[in-house]
Coordinates of C-alpha atoms in Angstrom, one line a residue:
Y217 CA 70.2 -91.9 7.5
P218 CA 69.2 -93.7 5.6
D219 CA 65.2 -93.9 6.9
G220 CA 63.8 -94.1 3.7
C221 CA 62.9 -91.9 1.3
L222 CA 60.3 -89.6 2.8
G223 CA 62.5 -89.8 6.0
D224 CA 65.0 -88.6 4.8
I225 CA 64.1 -85.1 3.1
M226 CA 62.2 -84.0 5.9
E227 CA 65.2 -85.0 7.9
L228 CA 66.7 -82.5 5.4
I229 CA 64.0 -80.2 5.4
E230 CA 64.3 -79.8 9.3
T231 CA 67.6 -79.9 10.1
G232 CA 68.5 -77.2 7.1
F233 CA 65.8 -74.8 9.8
V234 CA 68.8 -74.1 12.0
L235 CA 70.6 -70.7 12.8
A236 CA 74.4 -70.1 11.1
D237 CA 77.1 -70.2 13.8
T238 CA 79.8 -68.4 11.8
Y239 CA 79.8 -65.8 8.9
D240 CA 83.1 -67.9 7.3
N241 CA 81.5 -69.5 3.7
Q242 CA 77.9 -70.1 5.5
N243 CA 74.7 -69.7 4.2
G244 CA 71.5 -69.5 5.9
F245 CA 69.0 -68.2 8.8
F246 CA 70.7 -65.5 10.9
P247 CA 69.8 -64.6 14.4
D248 CA 68.8 -61.1 13.4
G249 CA 66.2 -62.9 11.1
T250 CA 67.4 -63.0 7.9
I251 CA 68.5 -65.3 5.4
C252 CA 71.4 -64.5 4.3
H253 CA 74.0 -65.9 1.2
H254 CA 77.0 -65.1 -1.3
P255 CA 79.0 -64.7 2.4
R256 CA 82.4 -64.5 0.3
Y257 CA 82.8 -60.6 -0.1
G258 CA 80.4 -59.7 3.2
I259 CA 76.4 -61.2 3.6
Q260 CA 73.3 -60.3 1.2
F261 CA 70.4 -60.8 2.0
T262 CA 67.7 -60.3 -0.9
A263 CA 64.1 -61.3 0.9
D264 CA 62.1 -62.2 -2.0
A265 CA 64.7 -65.3 -3.1
Y266 CA 67.1 -67.8 -2.4
G267 CA 66.5 -67.9 1.5
W268 CA 62.5 -67.7 0.9
E269 CA 61.9 -69.9 -1.3
W270 CA 64.0 -72.6 0.9
L271 CA 61.4 -71.2 4.2
V272 CA 58.1 -71.5 2.7
E273 CA 58.1 -72.9 -0.8
N274 CA 60.3 -76.3 -0.5
S275 CA 59.1 -77.2 3.5
I276 CA 55.1 -75.8 3.5
P277 CA 54.1 -78.2 0.6
M278 CA 56.3 -81.3 1.3
A279 CA 54.7 -80.7 4.8
R280 CA 51.3 -80.3 4.2
F281 CA 51.6 -83.3 1.9
L282 CA 53.3 -85.5 4.8
K283 CA 50.9 -84.3 7.9
D284 CA 49.1 -86.9 9.8
T285 CA 51.8 -89.3 8.8
R286 CA 54.7 -90.8 10.5
Y287 CA 56.7 -88.4 8.1
R288 CA 54.3 -85.5 9.7
A289 CA 57.1 -82.1 10.4
G290 CA 58.3 -81.3 14.1
D291 CA 56.7 -78.3 16.2
A292 CA 59.8 -76.2 15.5
L293 CA 60.3 -76.5 11.5
Y294 CA 56.9 -74.7 12.0
Q295 CA 57.7 -72.5 14.2
T296 CA 60.9 -71.2 12.5
I297 CA 58.7 -70.5 9.6
A298 CA 56.5 -68.8 12.0
D299 CA 58.7 -67.2 13.8
S300 CA 60.3 -65.3 10.2
L301 CA 57.1 -64.6 8.9
L302 CA 55.7 -62.3 11.7
D303 CA 59.2 -61.2 13.2
T304 CA 61.2 -60.2 9.9
Y305 CA 59.0 -60.4 6.6
R306 CA 55.8 -58.7 8.0
S307 CA 57.9 -55.6 9.5
L308 CA 59.5 -55.3 6.0
T309 CA 56.5 -55.6 4.4
F310 CA 54.0 -51.8 3.5
K311 CA 51.1 -51.9 2.2
G312 CA 51.5 -55.3 0.2
Y313 CA 54.9 -54.2 -1.0
L314 CA 58.4 -55.5 0.4
D315 CA 61.6 -53.1 0.8
V316 CA 62.7 -51.7 -1.5
A317 CA 66.3 -52.1 0.1
V318 CA 66.1 -56.0 0.5
G319 CA 63.7 -57.2 -2.1
G320 CA 64.8 -56.7 -6.0
L321 CA 64.2 -59.5 -7.7
Q322 CA 60.7 -59.0 -8.6
P323 CA 60.2 -56.2 -11.4
D324 CA 56.8 -55.7 -9.6
R325 CA 56.7 -55.3 -6.3
S326 CA 52.4 -55.0 -6.2
K327 CA 52.9 -59.4 -6.2
W328 CA 54.6 -59.6 -3.0
G329 CA 51.1 -59.3 -0.7
P330 CA 49.5 -62.6 -2.9
R331 CA 52.9 -64.2 -2.0
L332 CA 52.9 -63.3 1.9
L333 CA 49.2 -64.3 2.1
N334 CA 50.0 -67.8 0.1
A335 CA 52.8 -68.6 2.3
V336 CA 51.1 -67.6 6.1
T337 CA 47.8 -69.4 5.0
G338 CA 50.0 -72.7 3.3
L339 CA 51.7 -72.6 6.8
L340 CA 48.5 -72.8 8.9
E341 CA 47.2 -75.2 6.5
A342 CA 50.1 -77.7 7.1
R343 CA 49.5 -78.3 10.6
S344 CA 49.0 -81.7 11.9
K345 CA 46.6 -82.4 14.6
D346 CA 48.9 -83.1 17.0
T347 CA 50.8 -79.9 15.8
T348 CA 51.5 -76.9 18.5
L349 CA 52.2 -73.8 17.3
L350 CA 52.9 -70.9 19.8
R351 CA 51.7 -68.0 17.5
E352 CA 49.2 -68.8 15.6
T353 CA 46.6 -66.2 17.2
E354 CA 49.5 -63.9 15.6
L355 CA 49.2 -65.8 12.5
Q356 CA 45.6 -65.9 12.1
A357 CA 45.8 -61.7 12.3
F358 CA 48.1 -61.3 10.4
R359 CA 46.4 -63.4 7.3
S360 CA 43.7 -61.2 7.9
I361 CA 45.7 -58.1 6.8
L362 CA 46.7 -60.1 4.1
K363 CA 43.4 -60.8 2.7
N364 CA 42.5 -57.0 2.8
R365 CA 43.0 -55.2 -0.5
D366 CA 44.9 -52.6 0.8
Y367 CA 47.0 -54.8 3.2
V368 CA 46.9 -52.1 5.7
D369 CA 49.2 -53.0 9.1
D370 CA 49.5 -50.8 11.6
L371 CA 52.9 -51.9 12.9
T372 CA 54.5 -49.5 15.1
L373 CA 58.1 -50.7 15.9
D374 CA 62.0 -49.9 15.1
Q375 CA 63.9 -53.3 14.5
P376 CA 67.4 -53.6 13.7
F377 CA 68.6 -56.3 11.4
W378 CA 72.0 -55.9 12.6
N379 CA 73.9 -58.5 10.6
I380 CA 72.8 -56.8 7.7
D381 CA 73.7 -53.3 9.0
C382 CA 70.2 -52.5 8.3
L383 CA 67.4 -50.8 10.5
V384 CA 63.5 -50.1 9.7
H385 CA 61.5 -47.9 11.4
R386 CA 57.9 -48.1 11.7
R387 CA 54.5 -46.1 11.9
P388 CA 50.8 -46.6 11.3
D389 CA 51.1 -44.8 8.2
Y390 CA 54.2 -44.6 6.6
F391 CA 57.6 -47.1 6.2
A392 CA 61.2 -46.1 6.6
S393 CA 64.5 -48.3 6.0
A394 CA 68.2 -47.6 6.5
K395 CA 70.7 -50.1 4.4
M396 CA 74.5 -50.1 5.3
I397 CA 77.6 -51.8 4.0
S398 CA 80.3 -53.2 5.9
T399 CA 83.3 -55.6 5.7
R400 CA 80.5 -57.8 6.7
S401 CA 77.7 -57.0 4.6
R402 CA 76.7 -55.6 1.3
G403 CA 73.6 -54.5 -1.0
L404 CA 71.3 -56.6 -3.3
E405 CA 71.8 -59.3 -5.8
R406 CA 72.2 -57.7 -9.0
G407 CA 68.9 -55.8 -10.4
I408 CA 66.2 -56.4 -12.5
D409 CA 67.4 -56.9 -16.0
R410 CA 70.9 -57.1 -14.3
R411 CA 70.5 -53.5 -14.0
S412 CA 73.3 -53.0 -11.4
Y413 CA 72.1 -52.6 -7.3
Y414 CA 75.9 -51.3 -6.5
Y415 CA 74.1 -48.5 -4.7
L416 CA 71.7 -49.9 -3.1
G417 CA 73.0 -51.0 0.2
D418 CA 75.7 -47.6 0.6
G419 CA 73.2 -45.8 3.3
A420 CA 70.0 -46.3 1.1
L421 CA 66.7 -44.2 3.0
F422 CA 63.4 -45.4 1.7
V423 CA 60.8 -43.9 3.0
R424 CA 57.3 -44.7 2.0
T425 CA 53.6 -43.6 2.6
R426 CA 52.3 -44.6 -0.6
A427 CA 52.0 -48.6 -1.1
D428 CA 53.5 -48.4 -4.7
A429 CA 56.6 -46.2 -4.0
Y430 CA 59.7 -46.7 -6.1
N431 CA 57.5 -49.6 -7.7
G432 CA 57.4 -49.5 -11.8
L433 CA 60.7 -47.1 -11.9
S434 CA 63.7 -49.6 -12.9
E435 CA 63.9 -48.9 -16.6
R436 CA 64.3 -45.3 -16.1
Y437 CA 66.1 -45.0 -12.7
N438 CA 68.8 -42.9 -12.0
W439 CA 70.6 -46.2 -10.4
H440 CA 73.5 -43.2 -9.0
A441 CA 70.8 -41.7 -7.5
I442 CA 69.9 -43.6 -4.5
P443 CA 67.7 -41.9 -2.0
G444 CA 69.8 -41.4 1.0
T445 CA 73.1 -42.1 -1.0
T446 CA 76.2 -39.8 -1.4
A447 CA 77.7 -40.9 -4.7
E448 CA 78.9 -39.0 -7.8
Q449 CA 77.0 -39.0 -10.7
R450 CA 79.4 -41.0 -13.0
L451 CA 78.0 -41.5 -16.7
D452 CA 79.4 -45.2 -17.2
A453 CA 77.4 -48.0 -16.7
L454 CA 77.6 -49.2 -13.0
P455 CA 79.4 -52.6 -12.7
L456 CA 77.6 -55.9 -11.3
A457 CA 78.7 -55.7 -7.8
A458 CA 75.8 -57.1 -5.9
D459 CA 77.0 -60.7 -7.8
S460 CA 78.6 -62.9 -5.4
P461 CA 82.1 -63.3 -7.1
F462 CA 82.4 -59.9 -7.5
P463 CA 85.3 -59.0 -4.5
G464 CA 84.0 -55.1 -4.6
A465 CA 80.5 -55.6 -2.8
N466 CA 81.0 -55.1 0.0
G467 CA 82.8 -51.9 2.3
T468 CA 85.9 -51.7 3.2
N469 CA 84.2 -50.2 5.9
A470 CA 84.3 -51.9 9.9
F471 CA 82.2 -49.5 11.5
A472 CA 79.0 -49.7 11.3
G473 CA 76.2 -50.4 13.4
V474 CA 72.2 -50.1 14.3
V475 CA 70.8 -49.6 17.6
S476 CA 67.2 -49.5 18.5
D477 CA 64.8 -50.1 21.1
G478 CA 61.8 -51.2 19.9
L479 CA 60.3 -47.7 19.1
F480 CA 62.9 -45.4 18.4
G481 CA 66.6 -46.1 16.6
F482 CA 69.0 -44.8 14.6
G483 CA 72.1 -46.6 12.8
A484 CA 75.8 -45.0 11.6
F485 CA 78.8 -45.8 9.4
V486 CA 81.7 -45.1 7.7
Y487 CA 81.1 -45.2 4.1
E488 CA 84.3 -46.4 2.3
R489 CA 84.5 -48.8 -0.7
N490 CA 89.0 -48.7 -0.9
H491 CA 90.0 -52.3 -1.6
P492 CA 93.3 -53.0 -2.4
D493 CA 92.6 -53.7 -6.2
E494 CA 91.9 -50.6 -7.7
A495 CA 90.1 -52.0 -10.6
V496 CA 87.2 -53.5 -7.9
N497 CA 86.8 -49.7 -6.7
Y498 CA 83.8 -47.7 -8.6
S499 CA 82.6 -45.4 -6.3
T500 CA 84.7 -42.4 -5.7
V501 CA 82.9 -41.0 -2.0
N502 CA 84.0 -41.5 1.9
G503 CA 82.0 -40.4 4.2
N504 CA 80.2 -40.6 7.6
K505 CA 76.5 -40.7 7.4
A506 CA 74.3 -41.8 9.8
Y507 CA 70.3 -41.7 9.9
F508 CA 68.1 -40.7 13.0
F509 CA 64.2 -41.8 13.4
F510 CA 61.9 -40.4 15.8
E511 CA 58.1 -40.3 16.0
N512 CA 57.2 -38.4 12.5
E513 CA 60.7 -37.2 11.7
I514 CA 63.7 -39.1 10.1
L515 CA 67.1 -37.1 10.4
A516 CA 70.4 -37.6 8.4
L517 CA 73.7 -36.1 8.7
G518 CA 76.9 -36.5 6.8
N519 CA 80.6 -35.2 7.1
S520 CA 83.5 -35.9 6.2
I521 CA 82.0 -36.2 2.7
R522 CA 85.1 -36.4 0.2
R523 CA 86.7 -37.7 -3.1
V524 CA 89.3 -40.5 -2.5
R525 CA 89.7 -41.4 -6.6
P526 CA 89.2 -39.8 -9.9
G527 CA 86.5 -41.3 -11.4
D528 CA 84.2 -39.5 -13.9
G529 CA 85.3 -35.8 -12.6
Q530 CA 81.3 -35.4 -11.9
D531 CA 79.6 -34.1 -9.1
I532 CA 79.3 -36.1 -5.7
W533 CA 75.2 -35.7 -5.0
T534 CA 73.6 -36.9 -1.4
T535 CA 70.6 -37.7 -2.8
L536 CA 67.0 -37.1 -1.0
N537 CA 64.8 -38.7 -3.2
Q538 CA 63.9 -40.4 -6.7
D539 CA 60.9 -41.2 -7.6
A540 CA 57.7 -40.7 -9.2
C541 CA 56.2 -37.0 -9.1
R542 CA 52.3 -37.4 -8.9
T543 CA 52.0 -33.8 -7.1
D544 CA 53.0 -29.9 -7.6
F545 CA 56.1 -29.7 -6.1
V546 CA 56.3 -26.8 -3.3
W547 CA 59.4 -25.1 -1.8
S548 CA 60.0 -21.8 -0.1
G549 CA 62.4 -20.5 3.0
P550 CA 61.1 -19.6 6.3
G551 CA 58.9 -16.2 5.7
D552 CA 59.4 -16.5 2.5
R553 CA 56.8 -16.8 -0.1
A554 CA 56.3 -20.7 -1.0
E555 CA 56.7 -21.3 -4.9
T556 CA 55.4 -24.4 -6.9
I557 CA 56.3 -26.4 -9.9
A558 CA 53.3 -27.6 -11.8
W559 CA 52.5 -31.3 -12.2
G560 CA 53.7 -32.3 -15.4
T561 CA 56.2 -29.9 -15.7
S562 CA 59.4 -32.0 -17.3
G563 CA 62.5 -31.3 -18.3
A564 CA 63.2 -29.2 -15.3
E565 CA 66.4 -28.2 -13.2
R566 CA 66.5 -26.1 -10.2
N567 CA 68.9 -25.2 -8.2
F568 CA 68.5 -23.7 -4.8
S569 CA 71.7 -21.4 -2.9
F570 CA 71.3 -21.3 1.1
R571 CA 71.5 -18.4 3.4
D572 CA 71.3 -19.0 7.3
Q573 CA 68.2 -20.3 6.7
P574 CA 66.4 -24.1 6.3
L575 CA 64.8 -24.7 2.7
W576 CA 62.2 -26.7 2.6
F577 CA 60.4 -28.8 -0.4
Y578 CA 57.2 -31.3 -0.9
Q579 CA 56.3 -33.6 -2.6
D580 CA 53.6 -36.4 -2.5
N581 CA 53.0 -36.8 1.5
L582 CA 56.5 -35.9 1.9
G583 CA 58.3 -33.0 3.3
Y584 CA 62.0 -32.3 2.6
I585 CA 63.8 -29.8 5.0
V586 CA 67.8 -29.8 4.4
L587 CA 69.6 -27.1 7.1
P588 CA 72.2 -25.0 6.3
G589 CA 75.8 -26.0 6.3
S590 CA 74.8 -29.0 3.4
G591 CA 75.4 -27.1 0.4
E592 CA 73.3 -27.0 -3.2
V593 CA 70.5 -28.5 -3.5
R594 CA 69.6 -29.7 -6.6
L595 CA 65.7 -30.7 -8.1
S596 CA 65.2 -32.3 -11.1
L597 CA 62.2 -33.3 -13.2
Q598 CA 62.7 -35.5 -15.5
A599 CA 60.5 -35.7 -18.9
P600 CA 58.6 -39.3 -19.2
P601 CA 59.3 -41.5 -21.8
K602 CA 56.9 -42.1 -24.6
G603 CA 53.9 -44.5 -23.5
K604 CA 54.7 -43.6 -19.2
E605 CA 52.8 -40.4 -17.4
V606 CA 54.0 -40.2 -14.3
P607 CA 57.4 -37.8 -14.5
L608 CA 60.4 -38.7 -11.8
F609 CA 61.9 -35.8 -9.7
Q610 CA 65.1 -36.0 -8.1
L611 CA 65.7 -34.1 -5.5
A612 CA 69.6 -34.1 -4.1
I613 CA 72.5 -31.6 -2.6
N614 CA 75.1 -31.1 -4.7
H615 CA 79.1 -31.4 -3.0
G616 CA 80.7 -30.5 -6.6
V617 CA 83.1 -32.0 -8.2
N618 CA 85.6 -32.4 -5.6
P619 CA 84.4 -32.0 -1.4
Q620 CA 87.2 -32.7 0.7
D621 CA 85.4 -32.0 3.9
D622 CA 81.7 -31.5 3.0
R623 CA 78.9 -32.2 5.7
Y624 CA 74.4 -32.3 4.6
Q625 CA 71.7 -32.2 7.2
Y626 CA 68.4 -32.5 6.2
V627 CA 64.9 -33.9 7.3
I628 CA 62.0 -36.2 6.1
L629 CA 58.7 -35.6 7.3
P630 CA 55.8 -38.3 6.5
H631 CA 53.0 -36.8 5.6
A632 CA 53.6 -33.5 5.9
R633 CA 51.8 -30.2 3.6
P634 CA 53.5 -27.5 2.7
E635 CA 52.2 -25.4 5.5
D636 CA 53.1 -27.9 7.9
L637 CA 56.7 -27.6 6.6
E638 CA 56.9 -24.1 7.2
A639 CA 56.1 -24.2 10.0
Y640 CA 58.6 -27.1 10.9
A641 CA 61.2 -25.6 8.9
T642 CA 60.6 -22.5 11.2
R643 CA 60.9 -24.0 14.7
L644 CA 64.5 -25.6 13.2
A645 CA 65.8 -22.8 12.9
A646 CA 65.1 -21.6 16.1
G647 CA 66.1 -24.9 18.2
T648 CA 63.4 -26.9 18.1
P649 CA 62.5 -29.9 18.2
F650 CA 65.5 -31.3 18.1
T651 CA 69.5 -29.7 18.5
I652 CA 72.5 -31.0 16.2
L653 CA 74.4 -32.1 19.0
R654 CA 77.8 -32.1 16.9
N655 CA 78.3 -33.2 13.1
D656 CA 82.0 -33.6 12.5
S657 CA 84.2 -37.1 11.8
E658 CA 84.4 -37.9 15.7
V659 CA 80.5 -37.5 16.8
M660 CA 77.5 -37.1 14.9
A661 CA 74.8 -36.8 17.9
V662 CA 71.4 -35.4 17.9
Y663 CA 69.0 -34.5 21.0
H664 CA 64.7 -34.3 20.6
H665 CA 63.0 -32.1 23.0
A666 CA 59.6 -34.0 22.9
L667 CA 60.5 -37.1 22.5
K668 CA 63.6 -36.8 25.1
I669 CA 65.8 -38.7 23.3
T670 CA 69.5 -38.6 22.8
Q671 CA 70.9 -40.6 19.7
A672 CA 74.7 -40.6 19.6
A673 CA 77.6 -42.3 17.3
F674 CA 81.4 -42.3 18.1
F675 CA 83.9 -42.3 15.9
Q676 CA 86.6 -42.7 18.2
P677 CA 86.9 -42.9 22.1
G678 CA 84.9 -38.9 23.3
Q679 CA 82.1 -37.4 24.7
V680 CA 79.6 -34.5 23.8
T681 CA 77.5 -32.4 25.5
V682 CA 73.4 -32.8 25.5
T683 CA 71.7 -29.7 26.3
A684 CA 68.6 -30.7 27.4
G685 CA 66.0 -28.1 27.8
A686 CA 67.6 -26.0 30.4
E687 CA 69.9 -28.8 32.1
E688 CA 73.0 -30.1 30.3
F689 CA 75.2 -32.8 31.2
N690 CA 78.0 -34.7 29.4
L691 CA 77.9 -37.7 27.6
S692 CA 80.7 -39.7 27.0
V693 CA 82.6 -43.3 26.0
N694 CA 86.0 -44.8 26.5
R695 CA 85.5 -46.3 22.7
P696 CA 83.9 -46.1 19.4
A697 CA 79.8 -46.9 20.3
L698 CA 76.4 -46.4 19.2
V699 CA 74.6 -44.9 22.3
M700 CA 70.8 -43.9 22.6
L701 CA 69.4 -42.2 25.9
R702 CA 65.9 -42.2 26.4
E703 CA 63.9 -40.5 29.4
V704 CA 61.0 -42.1 30.9
E705 CA 59.6 -40.6 33.4
D706 CA 62.1 -41.1 36.7
R707 CA 64.1 -43.6 34.8
L708 CA 67.2 -43.6 31.4
E709 CA 66.4 -45.7 29.5
V710 CA 70.1 -47.2 27.6
T711 CA 70.9 -48.5 24.4
V712 CA 74.2 -48.8 23.6
T713 CA 75.9 -51.5 20.1
D714 CA 79.6 -51.8 19.4
P715 CA 79.8 -50.9 15.5
Y716 CA 82.6 -52.8 15.1
Q717 CA 81.5 -56.3 16.3
S718 CA 84.6 -57.0 18.2
T719 CA 84.6 -60.8 19.0
Q720 CA 87.7 -59.7 21.9
D721 CA 86.8 -56.0 23.4
T722 CA 83.1 -56.5 24.8
T723 CA 82.8 -54.3 27.1
M724 CA 81.7 -50.6 27.0
V725 CA 81.9 -48.2 29.5
V726 CA 79.0 -45.4 29.0
G727 CA 79.5 -42.1 31.2
I728 CA 76.7 -40.0 31.7
G729 CA 76.8 -37.0 33.9
Q730 CA 73.2 -37.5 36.0
N731 CA 73.3 -39.4 39.4
L732 CA 72.0 -43.0 38.0
S733 CA 71.3 -46.0 40.2
G734 CA 70.9 -50.0 38.1
P735 CA 73.0 -52.7 37.1
D736 CA 76.7 -52.6 36.2
C737 CA 76.6 -48.4 37.1
L738 CA 78.7 -46.6 39.3
Y739 CA 78.1 -42.8 40.5
E740 CA 81.1 -40.9 40.7
E741 CA 80.0 -38.0 43.7
S742 CA 83.7 -36.0 42.9
S743 CA 82.6 -35.7 38.7
G744 CA 78.6 -36.2 39.0
T745 CA 79.4 -38.8 36.6
S746 CA 77.4 -42.0 36.4
R747 CA 79.4 -44.8 34.4
L748 CA 77.7 -47.3 33.0
S749 CA 78.9 -50.9 31.9
F750 CA 77.3 -52.9 29.4
S751 CA 78.8 -56.3 27.6
H752 CA 77.6 -57.8 24.3
S753 CA 77.9 -61.9 23.2
A754 CA 81.9 -62.4 22.1
E755 CA 79.9 -65.0 19.1
A756 CA 80.5 -62.8 15.6
L757 CA 76.5 -63.3 14.7
Y758 CA 75.4 -61.7 18.6
A759 CA 78.5 -59.0 18.6
G760 CA 76.2 -55.9 16.7
K761 CA 73.1 -56.7 18.9
P762 CA 71.6 -54.1 20.4
V763 CA 72.3 -54.2 23.9
T764 CA 69.4 -51.9 26.3
A765 CA 69.3 -51.5 30.4
M766 CA 67.5 -49.5 32.2
F767 CA 68.2 -46.9 35.4
H768 CA 66.9 -44.9 38.1
L769 CA 66.8 -41.2 37.6
N770 CA 68.1 -39.6 41.1
R771 CA 67.0 -35.8 40.5
S772 CA 68.0 -34.3 43.4
D773 CA 71.8 -34.7 42.0
W774 CA 72.0 -33.4 38.4
R775 CA 75.1 -32.3 37.2
K776 CA 77.2 -31.6 34.5
G777 CA 80.3 -34.7 34.4
P778 CA 83.3 -34.3 33.0

């Protein structure tokens, strides 16, 4: 500075495209691909506002205006925008609609597809003749997808956004995301028309097969019953807790993290909002929650569900889903005759009690299977308001008014039909296709037999026995950790995350009762255990990034380790 008005403007724009280097009073571009703000009480990512305007609505028009002049933007600006559009916004967009958990300021989310198309097209048209854009082919392909009316994008991925405690799981025909909170992060900005999004980060689990799922429902939505969350169904008004000055917006839990190898993953956190100032503690529930993502099923586990303050004295629910009711509602248990509640029925409420078998439910391309030990299941069908044609449904597990150590276990199956759910529930009762190894205050773990994947959240140092077909082995950690094992032929892929994101203790030791060879691996012949050392970055913004390593399986010496 100074370099004249135009030169100074381009300098300001280009130097703004840098990664944040600290959480302290820092807004901006984060290494997981998010653009975060309001850091005073936990960072916040609102994908369709704030950083979005800075990313595309200021920089691209200016770059286009000054292209092929001596004030033209450098290659780095174009590349930063391209990477963000392809690696973040593409992942968060399903059939032209932005993920609910990170995009909530637009009342009509159908407008998101055109906004994204304009950004991609604008970036391509803003290049100078000598601009080098390394991912131009990918951008052109993405633009072609966005130009189609149905926005079909056959992505297959599992993507961790570790800075905001969020995981996105994609397959060509469905989208799923889990958004958690911690001392480091919180949910969305206040809602449309100042409706509160207080619970939108508290373990929200959105699963979508339809483009317009959850769209246009804000006026009659029960914001105490966000899919995936566990919350008291209070009758009083929600606080505008996502506003930047509100000191109760983030969690008081340091334990929160996501694990992913790019195809599969899971997230887990200790759910707490126990701030020293009771005046900001609207939530009345604590518990441990986890979300496990496989190929065609999503497993949600919870334990230690308990009331920690009086609140409103209402029931505490874990909500499986709340959306428009577009088809008949079908439900049954294995071997039982399926029952149907006709579409258009309103004002109906049903409660389902457990025996010792799973219960399954079907509604509009999504199947839900609730496993024994989860408490009473509650279904509510709300009448549509005047001028509206589609009723809402809410499906939830009711923990009652005063749970002290409750738990839940349920599966969501995208694109399942009633006959598929009946068959799947029967298989679950027989222990396949996956086994829940543990669901308690120390460990939440599952083994998927067909995929040969183990996913385990350790809330403290300890071990779990993994039953893999006819074999079994022990998996242990020396400190709290999230661990995923995926067997691929004669190799074992191991991915770990530090859920505390420590900048001091950056090494985790994973013990596996198998004979392995590979980097930082020591096999103890006496115990039949391989000790694997994993180290993560000491930089705060990278401390929660998953770390993956591949090991060779020496099957001739399969043993059960300690």
